[in-house]
GROMACS .gro file of C-alpha atoms in nm:
model
  236
    1UNK     CA    1  -1.051  -3.540  -0.881
    2UNK     CA    2  -1.005  -3.341  -1.196
    3UNK     CA    3  -1.154  -3.011  -1.008
    4UNK     CA    4  -0.819  -3.013  -0.804
    5UNK     CA    5  -0.620  -3.169  -1.003
    6UNK     CA    6  -0.648  -2.922  -1.307
    7UNK     CA    7  -0.573  -2.597  -1.112
    8UNK     CA    8  -0.282  -2.740  -0.944
    9UNK     CA    9  -0.133  -2.878  -1.290
   10UNK     CA   10  -0.235  -2.495  -1.440
   11UNK     CA   11  -0.041  -2.366  -1.144
   12UNK     CA   12   0.249  -2.575  -1.197
   13UNK     CA   13   0.299  -2.514  -1.556
   14UNK     CA   14   0.261  -2.140  -1.522
   15UNK     CA   15   0.481  -2.092  -1.226
   16UNK     CA   16   0.779  -2.307  -1.361
   17UNK     CA   17   0.742  -2.132  -1.716
   18UNK     CA   18   0.778  -1.772  -1.546
   19UNK     CA   19   1.082  -1.914  -1.346
   20UNK     CA   20   1.231  -2.040  -1.678
   21UNK     CA   21   1.141  -1.716  -1.829
   22UNK     CA   22   1.338  -1.528  -1.557
   23UNK     CA   23   1.655  -1.690  -1.580
   24UNK     CA   24   1.704  -1.772  -1.950
   25UNK     CA   25   1.614  -1.497  -2.111
   26UNK     CA   26   1.639  -1.633  -2.488
   27UNK     CA   27   1.358  -1.747  -2.748
   28UNK     CA   28   1.160  -1.975  -2.672
   29UNK     CA   29   1.151  -1.846  -2.316
   30UNK     CA   30   1.258  -1.458  -2.345
   31UNK     CA   31   0.889  -1.376  -2.452
   32UNK     CA   32   0.683  -1.578  -2.214
   33UNK     CA   33   0.698  -1.366  -1.907
   34UNK     CA   34   0.501  -1.087  -2.136
   35UNK     CA   35   0.295  -1.333  -2.250
   36UNK     CA   36   0.141  -1.425  -1.985
   37UNK     CA   37   0.150  -1.060  -1.845
   38UNK     CA   38  -0.129  -1.000  -2.110
   39UNK     CA   39  -0.346  -1.306  -2.033
   40UNK     CA   40  -0.348  -1.193  -1.684
   41UNK     CA   41  -0.485  -0.848  -1.797
   42UNK     CA   42  -0.743  -1.017  -2.006
   43UNK     CA   43  -0.854  -1.252  -1.738
   44UNK     CA   44  -0.809  -0.950  -1.472
   45UNK     CA   45  -1.121  -0.751  -1.720
   46UNK     CA   46  -1.357  -1.038  -1.669
   47UNK     CA   47  -1.265  -1.019  -1.263
   48UNK     CA   48  -1.339  -0.671  -1.293
   49UNK     CA   49  -1.699  -0.722  -1.456
   50UNK     CA   50  -1.755  -1.011  -1.197
   51UNK     CA   51  -1.640  -0.756  -0.901
   52UNK     CA   52  -1.841  -0.485  -1.010
   53UNK     CA   53  -2.165  -0.735  -1.058
   54UNK     CA   54  -2.106  -0.901  -0.737
   55UNK     CA   55  -2.076  -0.535  -0.560
   56UNK     CA   56  -2.440  -0.445  -0.726
   57UNK     CA   57  -2.585  -0.758  -0.618
   58UNK     CA   58  -2.486  -0.736  -0.263
   59UNK     CA   59  -2.570  -0.389  -0.202
   60UNK     CA   60  -2.902  -0.418  -0.426
   61UNK     CA   61  -2.995  -0.699  -0.186
   62UNK     CA   62  -2.907  -0.505   0.145
   63UNK     CA   63  -3.129  -0.201   0.020
   64UNK     CA   64  -3.430  -0.422  -0.077
   65UNK     CA   65  -3.388  -0.622   0.269
   66UNK     CA   66  -3.383  -0.291   0.452
   67UNK     CA   67  -3.072  -0.416   0.669
   68UNK     CA   68  -2.882  -0.194   0.884
   69UNK     CA   69  -2.682   0.091   0.750
   70UNK     CA   70  -2.881   0.058   0.404
   71UNK     CA   71  -2.872   0.423   0.330
   72UNK     CA   72  -2.470   0.387   0.277
   73UNK     CA   73  -2.567   0.110   0.020
   74UNK     CA   74  -2.746   0.372  -0.193
   75UNK     CA   75  -2.478   0.574  -0.167
   76UNK     CA   76  -2.229   0.325  -0.288
   77UNK     CA   77  -2.430   0.195  -0.574
   78UNK     CA   78  -2.506   0.594  -0.642
   79UNK     CA   79  -2.096   0.658  -0.702
   80UNK     CA   80  -2.037   0.339  -0.837
   81UNK     CA   81  -2.270   0.387  -1.115
   82UNK     CA   82  -2.177   0.748  -1.174
   83UNK     CA   83  -1.799   0.674  -1.178
   84UNK     CA   84  -1.881   0.369  -1.460
   85UNK     CA   85  -2.103   0.596  -1.642
   86UNK     CA   86  -1.869   0.880  -1.648
   87UNK     CA   87  -1.549   0.661  -1.732
   88UNK     CA   88  -1.734   0.438  -1.989
   89UNK     CA   89  -1.888   0.715  -2.200
   90UNK     CA   90  -1.609   0.965  -2.133
   91UNK     CA   91  -1.853   1.257  -2.060
   92UNK     CA   92  -1.744   1.600  -2.110
   93UNK     CA   93  -1.388   1.435  -2.208
   94UNK     CA   94  -1.227   1.741  -2.420
   95UNK     CA   95  -1.051   1.461  -2.655
   96UNK     CA   96  -1.349   1.251  -2.708
   97UNK     CA   97  -1.406   0.881  -2.702
   98UNK     CA   98  -1.053   0.839  -2.805
   99UNK     CA   99  -0.875   1.039  -2.483
  100UNK     CA  100  -0.756   0.894  -2.175
  101UNK     CA  101  -1.042   0.856  -1.926
  102UNK     CA  102  -0.849   1.083  -1.712
  103UNK     CA  103  -0.827   1.380  -1.910
  104UNK     CA  104  -0.825   1.701  -1.732
  105UNK     CA  105  -1.194   1.850  -1.775
  106UNK     CA  106  -1.366   1.528  -1.808
  107UNK     CA  107  -1.634   1.455  -1.561
  108UNK     CA  108  -1.453   1.134  -1.429
  109UNK     CA  109  -1.150   1.346  -1.337
  110UNK     CA  110  -1.325   1.641  -1.213
  111UNK     CA  111  -1.536   1.383  -0.997
  112UNK     CA  112  -1.238   1.204  -0.895
  113UNK     CA  113  -1.011   1.540  -0.775
  114UNK     CA  114  -1.334   1.724  -0.618
  115UNK     CA  115  -1.485   1.413  -0.445
  116UNK     CA  116  -1.283   1.107  -0.380
  117UNK     CA  117  -0.910   1.292  -0.351
  118UNK     CA  118  -1.075   1.508  -0.058
  119UNK     CA  119  -1.254   1.187   0.090
  120UNK     CA  120  -0.895   1.029   0.102
  121UNK     CA  121  -0.743   1.337   0.268
  122UNK     CA  122  -0.985   1.350   0.540
  123UNK     CA  123  -0.965   0.963   0.596
  124UNK     CA  124  -0.562   1.021   0.622
  125UNK     CA  125  -0.618   1.323   0.874
  126UNK     CA  126  -0.857   1.082   1.102
  127UNK     CA  127  -0.603   0.827   1.123
  128UNK     CA  128  -0.335   1.038   1.203
  129UNK     CA  129  -0.517   1.078   1.549
  130UNK     CA  130  -0.515   0.666   1.592
  131UNK     CA  131  -0.131   0.650   1.479
  132UNK     CA  132  -0.038   0.968   1.759
  133UNK     CA  133  -0.251   0.708   1.988
  134UNK     CA  134  -0.068   0.411   1.911
  135UNK     CA  135   0.263   0.606   1.908
  136UNK     CA  136   0.219   0.696   2.254
  137UNK     CA  137   0.158   0.360   2.378
  138UNK     CA  138   0.466   0.246   2.189
  139UNK     CA  139   0.694   0.522   2.306
  140UNK     CA  140   0.664   0.485   2.651
  141UNK     CA  141   0.960   0.426   2.833
  142UNK     CA  142   0.906   0.060   3.002
  143UNK     CA  143   1.198  -0.072   2.961
  144UNK     CA  144   1.574  -0.003   2.757
  145UNK     CA  145   1.475  -0.113   2.402
  146UNK     CA  146   1.146   0.118   2.470
  147UNK     CA  147   1.366   0.440   2.608
  148UNK     CA  148   1.621   0.371   2.281
  149UNK     CA  149   1.303   0.367   2.054
  150UNK     CA  150   1.176   0.664   2.239
  151UNK     CA  151   1.510   0.858   2.200
  152UNK     CA  152   1.546   0.759   1.876
  153UNK     CA  153   1.172   0.887   1.740
  154UNK     CA  154   1.221   1.243   1.959
  155UNK     CA  155   1.572   1.285   1.771
  156UNK     CA  156   1.409   1.223   1.434
  157UNK     CA  157   1.082   1.433   1.497
  158UNK     CA  158   1.289   1.716   1.616
  159UNK     CA  159   1.555   1.660   1.351
  160UNK     CA  160   1.263   1.697   1.081
  161UNK     CA  161   1.162   2.011   1.183
  162UNK     CA  162   1.367   2.361   1.151
  163UNK     CA  163   1.349   2.397   1.527
  164UNK     CA  164   1.689   2.293   1.594
  165UNK     CA  165   1.837   2.546   1.391
  166UNK     CA  166   1.644   2.818   1.521
  167UNK     CA  167   1.680   2.710   1.874
  168UNK     CA  168   2.079   2.744   1.768
  169UNK     CA  169   2.044   3.070   1.644
  170UNK     CA  170   1.857   3.180   1.910
  171UNK     CA  171   2.113   3.075   2.139
  172UNK     CA  172   2.453   3.228   1.971
  173UNK     CA  173   2.239   3.576   1.922
  174UNK     CA  174   2.116   3.620   2.310
  175UNK     CA  175   2.337   3.380   2.510
  176UNK     CA  176   2.740   3.467   2.624
  177UNK     CA  177   3.003   3.281   2.398
  178UNK     CA  178   3.076   2.997   2.660
  179UNK     CA  179   2.731   2.843   2.655
  180UNK     CA  180   2.750   2.803   2.249
  181UNK     CA  181   2.836   2.463   2.306
  182UNK     CA  182   2.449   2.416   2.352
  183UNK     CA  183   2.417   2.551   2.003
  184UNK     CA  184   2.675   2.283   1.875
  185UNK     CA  185   2.433   2.006   2.007
  186UNK     CA  186   2.113   2.161   1.883
  187UNK     CA  187   2.336   2.180   1.521
  188UNK     CA  188   2.403   1.834   1.545
  189UNK     CA  189   2.045   1.704   1.561
  190UNK     CA  190   1.975   1.723   1.193
  191UNK     CA  191   2.318   1.542   1.149
  192UNK     CA  192   2.234   1.254   1.377
  193UNK     CA  193   1.859   1.221   1.243
  194UNK     CA  194   2.000   1.164   0.865
  195UNK     CA  195   2.231   0.901   1.064
  196UNK     CA  196   1.974   0.715   1.249
  197UNK     CA  197   1.759   0.689   0.902
  198UNK     CA  198   2.032   0.606   0.627
  199UNK     CA  199   2.244   0.329   0.895
  200UNK     CA  200   2.001   0.152   1.171
  201UNK     CA  201   1.654   0.227   0.977
  202UNK     CA  202   1.821   0.157   0.646
  203UNK     CA  203   1.962  -0.186   0.805
  204UNK     CA  204   1.627  -0.238   0.945
  205UNK     CA  205   1.441  -0.203   0.647
  206UNK     CA  206   1.635  -0.416   0.417
  207UNK     CA  207   1.643  -0.687   0.687
  208UNK     CA  208   1.249  -0.676   0.662
  209UNK     CA  209   1.242  -0.660   0.279
  210UNK     CA  210   1.481  -0.950   0.271
  211UNK     CA  211   1.261  -1.169   0.522
  212UNK     CA  212   0.985  -1.056   0.286
  213UNK     CA  213   1.158  -1.192  -0.009
  214UNK     CA  214   1.225  -1.509   0.139
  215UNK     CA  215   0.881  -1.570   0.277
  216UNK     CA  216   0.732  -1.482  -0.089
  217UNK     CA  217   1.017  -1.770  -0.266
  218UNK     CA  218   0.884  -2.002   0.040
  219UNK     CA  219   0.550  -1.949  -0.072
  220UNK     CA  220   0.568  -1.947  -0.445
  221UNK     CA  221   0.746  -2.286  -0.430
  222UNK     CA  222   0.467  -2.435  -0.212
  223UNK     CA  223   0.207  -2.325  -0.443
  224UNK     CA  224   0.427  -2.438  -0.773
  225UNK     CA  225   0.452  -2.793  -0.618
  226UNK     CA  226   0.129  -2.843  -0.489
  227UNK     CA  227   0.198  -2.837  -0.082
  228UNK     CA  228  -0.011  -2.528  -0.058
  229UNK     CA  229  -0.366  -2.576  -0.169
  230UNK     CA  230  -0.567  -2.342   0.039
  231UNK     CA  231  -0.671  -2.135  -0.280
  232UNK     CA  232  -0.879  -2.445  -0.401
  233UNK     CA  233  -1.096  -2.436  -0.087
  234UNK     CA  234  -0.938  -2.666   0.163
  235UNK     CA  235  -0.588  -2.765   0.249
  236UNK     CA  236  -0.691  -3.117   0.191
   0.00000   0.00000   0.00000
């Protein structure tokens, strides 16, 4: 019974204290939020140690048993240990052991900038093709809603490029004066793009943010009151 009751009591006390500290910013409640943040940072350090140990245990076991794609586990272990040593011992850090771990010129910063950042850029570049494929399927004009979405997307894509201004200037320089109304339409595209982003798009974003906030409040109350107990391993 205590294995379930004590965690529920801890969640109830901590959650209640943080709510009181937020709405009563005076002593003795005013500094409780910062104190709990420090406790969280201390606990997070041990969580990092457990996470690193678990990563090594899983991948060493995979390599030892020659499971599928065990070669990638060797790369993972080497990358983890090299970055850990570079950051822990601050190798080639121009400011020594007292300097920032990500100081310019250190081995940690060089590895991060030379390996991790290009790999991250490559991953996002590959994701661009999947985004383009998903956009093509979503923007097909199958009904009125999809047609509105397709039209708005086309206007925004066109308005975020210099194409409308170039086309308008080209029309003014090459076509007769009575066709300048077409140039005025292209000049209006960036204005329409800003309106779509500032009015309908911003309203939708705020609606989503309000919905997320209500969901977070609901989940927090369920946790504090002990209704939500799935973090204990069971909802009973």
